Amino acid sequence: MPIPEVDWIWLNGEFVPWKEARVHVLTHALHYGSGVFEGIRAYATSKGTAVFRLTDHLERLVQSAKIYRMDIPYTIEELATATRELIRKNGLESCYIRPIVYRGYGEMGLFPLKCPVEVAIAVWPWGAYLGDEGIKHGIRAHISSFRRIDPNALPPAAKATGQYINSILAKLEAVETGYDEAILLDSRGFVSEGSGENIFIVEKGTLVTPPIEASILKGITRDSVMTLARANGIEVREENIVRSQLYLADEAFFTGTAAEVVPIREIDGRILGEPGPVTRKIQQLFYDVVSGNHGEYEAWLEYV
Ligand code: PPE
């Protein structure tokens, strides 16, 4: 998916023209993956553009940075203000938001503390990550031959740039073998998540999703879906899932900021079929909330 160019990028406290937001080839993060980032979406609502759970995403950014011992030279409030200004300045009604904190140019070698910590925020219009058809009719997934990173090798709680090399291997394999997305197992062999999404299955009307110990990123969409499900009388369990549960699930779907809520219609050749009633209900609740048509969850909408 090519990135649609907009006018401005926020870089270390300044708005710079899109084409001028550059880094040096000896940037530490380019060599070692020493960056942390977020993926956030802003939606058009009847009250104007609203960023979905902006503060929660920025809090996770700070947590990712803490794991890698990076001090972000801006507060959450400053980053939130910069994000809002950037969306306004680029004249966007809805968009994807990508803040990144990375170790810049300064020193080479693995001890990173002498490199400057740089911060950038970019925004651009981004459509359905796994396609419009995927959202409507579901996608085809397979179980990856690549295991998800182990918590004692690379902590999945950190959304770090270098950790995505694991997701890239899984995504490449999935697409090259004719699937849309990969499902990774954790180092124990339990279901973990997709290359860039959390996973849920439906068993007899109950939602089941892997727990933190299954090497997942604690997704904000995952949390939103669990909250919405429970508030609507759908039971949710966080528990380890084995491979056969995927094959025999009544329904399954992925959640993520970029992906949103995407039904899974096939896993390793086992057909789950068109999106079922629980998936449809969750999709409807989610899209109602993000577009401001569900008053109860106003606190999740941070207006631009
Ligand atoms: N797991 C992983 C590995 C992941 O990257 C994401 C988000 C999630 C789960 C869902 O988390 P949340 O967005 O808080 O619900 N992936 C981001 C990056 C995707 C990309 O291709 O880049 C995203 O969805 O923005």
Short mmCIF file of C-alpha atoms in Angstrom, two decimals, residues 39-264:
data_model
loop_
_atom_site.label_atom_id
_atom_site.label_comp_id
_atom_site.label_asym_id
_atom_site.label_seq_id
_atom_site.Cartn_x
_atom_site.Cartn_y
_atom_site.Cartn_z
CA GLY A 39 -0.43 3.07 15.28
CA ILE A 40 -3.49 5.20 15.98
CA ARG A 41 -6.57 6.13 13.95
CA ALA A 42 -8.61 9.29 13.76
CA TYR A 43 -12.20 9.00 12.52
CA ALA A 44 -14.69 11.47 11.08
CA THR A 45 -17.65 11.96 13.43
CA SER A 46 -20.62 14.33 13.40
CA LYS A 47 -18.75 16.45 15.98
CA GLY A 48 -15.57 16.61 13.88
CA THR A 49 -12.45 14.48 13.68
CA ALA A 50 -11.82 12.32 16.76
CA VAL A 51 -8.68 10.36 17.59
CA PHE A 52 -9.61 6.97 19.02
CA ARG A 53 -8.04 6.42 22.46
CA LEU A 54 -5.14 8.79 21.75
CA THR A 55 -4.00 9.00 25.38
CA ASP A 56 -4.06 5.20 25.80
CA HIS A 57 -1.88 4.83 22.69
CA LEU A 58 0.57 7.48 23.88
CA GLU A 59 0.75 5.80 27.29
CA ARG A 60 1.68 2.55 25.56
CA LEU A 61 4.34 4.45 23.58
CA VAL A 62 5.86 5.67 26.84
CA GLN A 63 5.78 2.10 28.21
CA SER A 64 7.50 0.73 25.10
CA ALA A 65 10.16 3.43 25.47
CA LYS A 66 10.63 2.57 29.15
CA ILE A 67 11.38 -1.05 28.32
CA TYR A 68 14.15 0.08 25.97
CA ARG A 69 15.41 2.76 28.39
CA MET A 70 14.49 5.69 26.14
CA ASP A 71 13.49 8.97 27.75
CA ILE A 72 11.02 10.73 25.51
CA PRO A 73 11.77 14.47 25.65
CA TYR A 74 8.03 15.36 25.46
CA THR A 75 5.11 14.72 27.78
CA ILE A 76 2.03 12.77 26.74
CA GLU A 77 0.09 16.07 26.70
CA GLU A 78 2.67 17.64 24.37
CA LEU A 79 2.54 14.64 22.02
CA ALA A 80 -1.27 14.69 22.08
CA THR A 81 -1.33 18.41 21.25
CA ALA A 82 1.20 17.91 18.45
CA THR A 83 -0.94 15.08 17.02
CA ARG A 84 -4.08 17.20 17.02
CA GLU A 85 -2.29 20.17 15.42
CA LEU A 86 -0.74 17.95 12.78
CA ILE A 87 -4.11 16.52 11.75
CA ARG A 88 -5.59 20.03 11.54
CA LYS A 89 -2.60 21.42 9.63
CA ASN A 90 -2.85 18.63 7.07
CA GLY A 91 -6.60 19.16 6.74
CA LEU A 92 -7.46 15.50 7.32
CA GLU A 93 -10.95 14.34 8.35
CA SER A 94 -9.79 10.84 9.14
CA CYS A 95 -6.33 9.31 9.08
CA TYR A 96 -3.80 6.86 10.45
CA ILE A 97 -1.30 8.30 12.94
CA ARG A 98 2.22 6.97 13.34
CA PRO A 99 4.29 8.39 16.20
CA ILE A 100 7.83 6.97 16.38
CA VAL A 101 10.55 7.43 19.00
CA TYR A 102 13.95 6.25 17.81
CA ARG A 103 17.62 6.37 18.58
CA GLY A 104 19.16 8.71 16.08
CA TYR A 105 22.58 9.51 14.66
CA GLY A 106 25.44 9.76 17.11
CA GLU A 107 27.25 6.54 17.90
CA MET A 108 27.49 3.07 16.40
CA GLY A 109 27.49 -0.11 18.47
CA LEU A 110 24.97 -1.82 20.66
CA PHE A 111 25.23 0.30 23.78
CA PRO A 112 22.60 2.87 22.84
CA LEU A 113 22.47 5.47 25.58
CA LYS A 114 24.73 8.01 23.85
CA CYS A 115 22.50 8.30 20.78
CA PRO A 116 19.90 11.08 20.76
CA VAL A 117 16.26 10.10 21.19
CA GLU A 118 14.34 11.54 18.25
CA VAL A 119 10.55 11.80 17.94
CA ALA A 120 8.41 12.06 14.84
CA ILE A 121 4.68 11.93 14.16
CA ALA A 122 3.27 11.29 10.70
CA VAL A 123 -0.35 11.15 9.56
CA TRP A 124 -1.87 9.99 6.29
CA PRO A 125 -5.18 8.68 4.98
CA TRP A 126 -5.15 4.88 5.25
CA GLY A 127 -7.94 2.61 4.02
CA ALA A 128 -8.78 -0.93 5.10
CA TYR A 129 -5.48 -2.63 6.06
CA LEU A 130 -6.65 -6.09 5.01
CA GLY A 131 -8.94 -4.81 2.24
CA ASP A 132 -12.61 -3.75 2.12
CA GLU A 133 -13.59 -7.25 0.96
CA GLY A 134 -11.80 -8.63 4.02
CA ILE A 135 -13.89 -6.53 6.38
CA LYS A 136 -17.10 -7.61 4.60
CA HIS A 137 -16.50 -11.26 3.84
CA GLY A 138 -13.49 -12.26 5.90
CA ILE A 139 -9.91 -13.14 5.09
CA ARG A 140 -7.95 -16.38 4.75
CA ALA A 141 -5.28 -17.04 7.38
CA HIS A 142 -2.76 -19.78 8.01
CA ILE A 143 -0.65 -20.83 10.97
CA SER A 144 2.85 -19.53 10.44
CA SER A 145 5.93 -21.73 10.57
CA PHE A 146 7.56 -18.79 12.40
CA ARG A 147 6.99 -18.67 16.15
CA ARG A 148 6.06 -15.37 17.81
CA ILE A 149 8.93 -13.68 19.69
CA ASP A 150 9.40 -15.03 23.22
CA PRO A 151 8.86 -12.60 26.15
CA ASN A 152 12.38 -13.29 27.40
CA ALA A 153 13.96 -12.59 24.02
CA LEU A 154 12.02 -9.53 22.86
CA PRO A 155 9.23 -8.36 25.16
CA PRO A 156 5.99 -8.35 23.11
CA ALA A 157 4.62 -5.62 25.41
CA ALA A 158 6.99 -3.20 23.67
CA LYS A 159 5.89 -2.03 20.25
CA ALA A 160 9.48 -1.80 19.05
CA THR A 161 10.48 -1.41 15.41
CA GLY A 162 13.06 -4.22 15.47
CA GLN A 163 10.51 -6.69 16.82
CA TYR A 164 8.51 -6.38 13.62
CA ILE A 165 11.12 -8.35 11.70
CA ASN A 166 9.38 -11.37 13.23
CA SER A 167 6.01 -10.19 11.87
CA ILE A 168 7.57 -9.49 8.46
CA LEU A 169 8.82 -13.09 8.16
CA ALA A 170 5.36 -14.39 9.03
CA LYS A 171 3.55 -11.99 6.69
CA LEU A 172 5.86 -12.82 3.76
CA GLU A 173 5.30 -16.53 4.24
CA ALA A 174 1.51 -16.09 4.50
CA VAL A 175 1.19 -13.99 1.35
CA GLU A 176 3.66 -16.11 -0.64
CA THR A 177 1.70 -19.27 0.17
CA GLY A 178 -1.55 -17.65 -0.97
CA TYR A 179 -3.05 -16.52 2.36
CA ASP A 180 -3.94 -13.00 3.48
CA GLU A 181 -2.55 -13.14 7.00
CA ALA A 182 -0.47 -15.24 9.39
CA ILE A 183 -1.41 -16.54 12.84
CA LEU A 184 1.70 -17.03 14.97
CA LEU A 185 1.99 -19.57 17.78
CA ASP A 186 3.99 -18.63 20.87
CA SER A 187 7.16 -20.47 21.90
CA ARG A 188 5.03 -22.94 23.91
CA GLY A 189 2.85 -23.72 20.89
CA PHE A 190 -0.27 -21.83 21.95
CA VAL A 191 -1.98 -19.32 19.66
CA SER A 192 -0.49 -15.85 19.99
CA GLU A 193 -1.66 -13.31 17.39
CA GLY A 194 -1.50 -12.15 13.78
CA SER A 195 1.44 -10.31 12.21
CA GLY A 196 -0.10 -6.99 13.25
CA GLU A 197 -3.38 -7.92 14.95
CA ASN A 198 -4.78 -9.68 18.00
CA ILE A 199 -7.04 -12.66 17.45
CA PHE A 200 -10.40 -13.72 18.89
CA ILE A 201 -12.39 -16.90 18.37
CA VAL A 202 -16.06 -17.53 19.13
CA GLU A 203 -16.97 -20.78 20.89
CA LYS A 204 -20.69 -21.31 21.61
CA GLY A 205 -21.32 -17.57 21.75
CA THR A 206 -18.32 -16.82 24.02
CA LEU A 207 -15.32 -14.79 22.89
CA VAL A 208 -11.95 -16.36 23.63
CA THR A 209 -8.66 -14.51 23.12
CA PRO A 210 -5.07 -15.37 24.09
CA PRO A 211 -3.80 -13.92 27.39
CA ILE A 212 -0.74 -11.67 27.86
CA GLU A 213 1.43 -14.72 28.59
CA ALA A 214 0.90 -15.88 24.99
CA SER A 215 3.40 -13.27 23.72
CA ILE A 216 0.76 -10.83 22.50
CA LEU A 217 0.85 -7.08 22.19
CA LYS A 218 -1.84 -5.87 24.57
CA GLY A 219 -3.95 -4.35 21.86
CA ILE A 220 -6.09 -1.30 22.47
CA THR A 221 -8.62 -2.55 19.92
CA ARG A 222 -8.58 -5.90 21.78
CA ASP A 223 -9.38 -4.06 25.00
CA SER A 224 -12.13 -2.03 23.30
CA VAL A 225 -13.69 -5.19 21.85
CA MET A 226 -13.60 -6.99 25.22
CA THR A 227 -15.24 -3.98 26.90
CA LEU A 228 -17.94 -3.65 24.23
CA ALA A 229 -18.65 -7.40 24.23
CA ARG A 230 -19.06 -7.59 28.01
CA ALA A 231 -21.27 -4.49 28.07
CA ASN A 232 -23.49 -6.22 25.52
CA GLY A 233 -23.88 -9.50 27.37
CA ILE A 234 -21.23 -11.45 25.46
CA GLU A 235 -18.94 -13.47 27.74
CA VAL A 236 -15.19 -12.99 27.16
CA ARG A 237 -12.41 -15.29 28.33
CA GLU A 238 -8.67 -14.63 28.11
CA GLU A 239 -7.20 -18.08 27.90
CA ASN A 240 -4.64 -20.17 26.07
CA ILE A 241 -5.90 -21.42 22.71
CA VAL A 242 -4.63 -24.53 20.95
CA ARG A 243 -4.44 -24.96 17.20
CA SER A 244 -7.49 -27.23 16.89
CA GLN A 245 -9.66 -24.59 18.57
CA LEU A 246 -8.91 -22.35 15.60
CA TYR A 247 -10.00 -25.04 13.15
CA LEU A 248 -13.19 -25.81 15.08
CA ALA A 249 -14.16 -22.25 16.09
CA ASP A 250 -17.68 -21.08 15.24
CA GLU A 251 -16.20 -17.73 14.24
CA ALA A 252 -12.86 -15.93 14.39
CA PHE A 253 -11.64 -12.39 13.80
CA PHE A 254 -8.59 -10.17 14.03
CA THR A 255 -8.49 -6.79 15.81
CA GLY A 256 -6.02 -3.93 15.46
CA THR A 257 -5.86 -0.22 14.86
CA ALA A 258 -4.83 -0.55 11.23
CA ALA A 259 -6.91 -3.70 10.61
CA GLU A 260 -9.94 -2.69 12.79
CA VAL A 261 -12.23 -5.77 13.12
CA VAL A 262 -11.62 -8.31 10.36
CA PRO A 263 -13.44 -11.65 10.16
CA ILE A 264 -11.42 -14.78 9.37
#
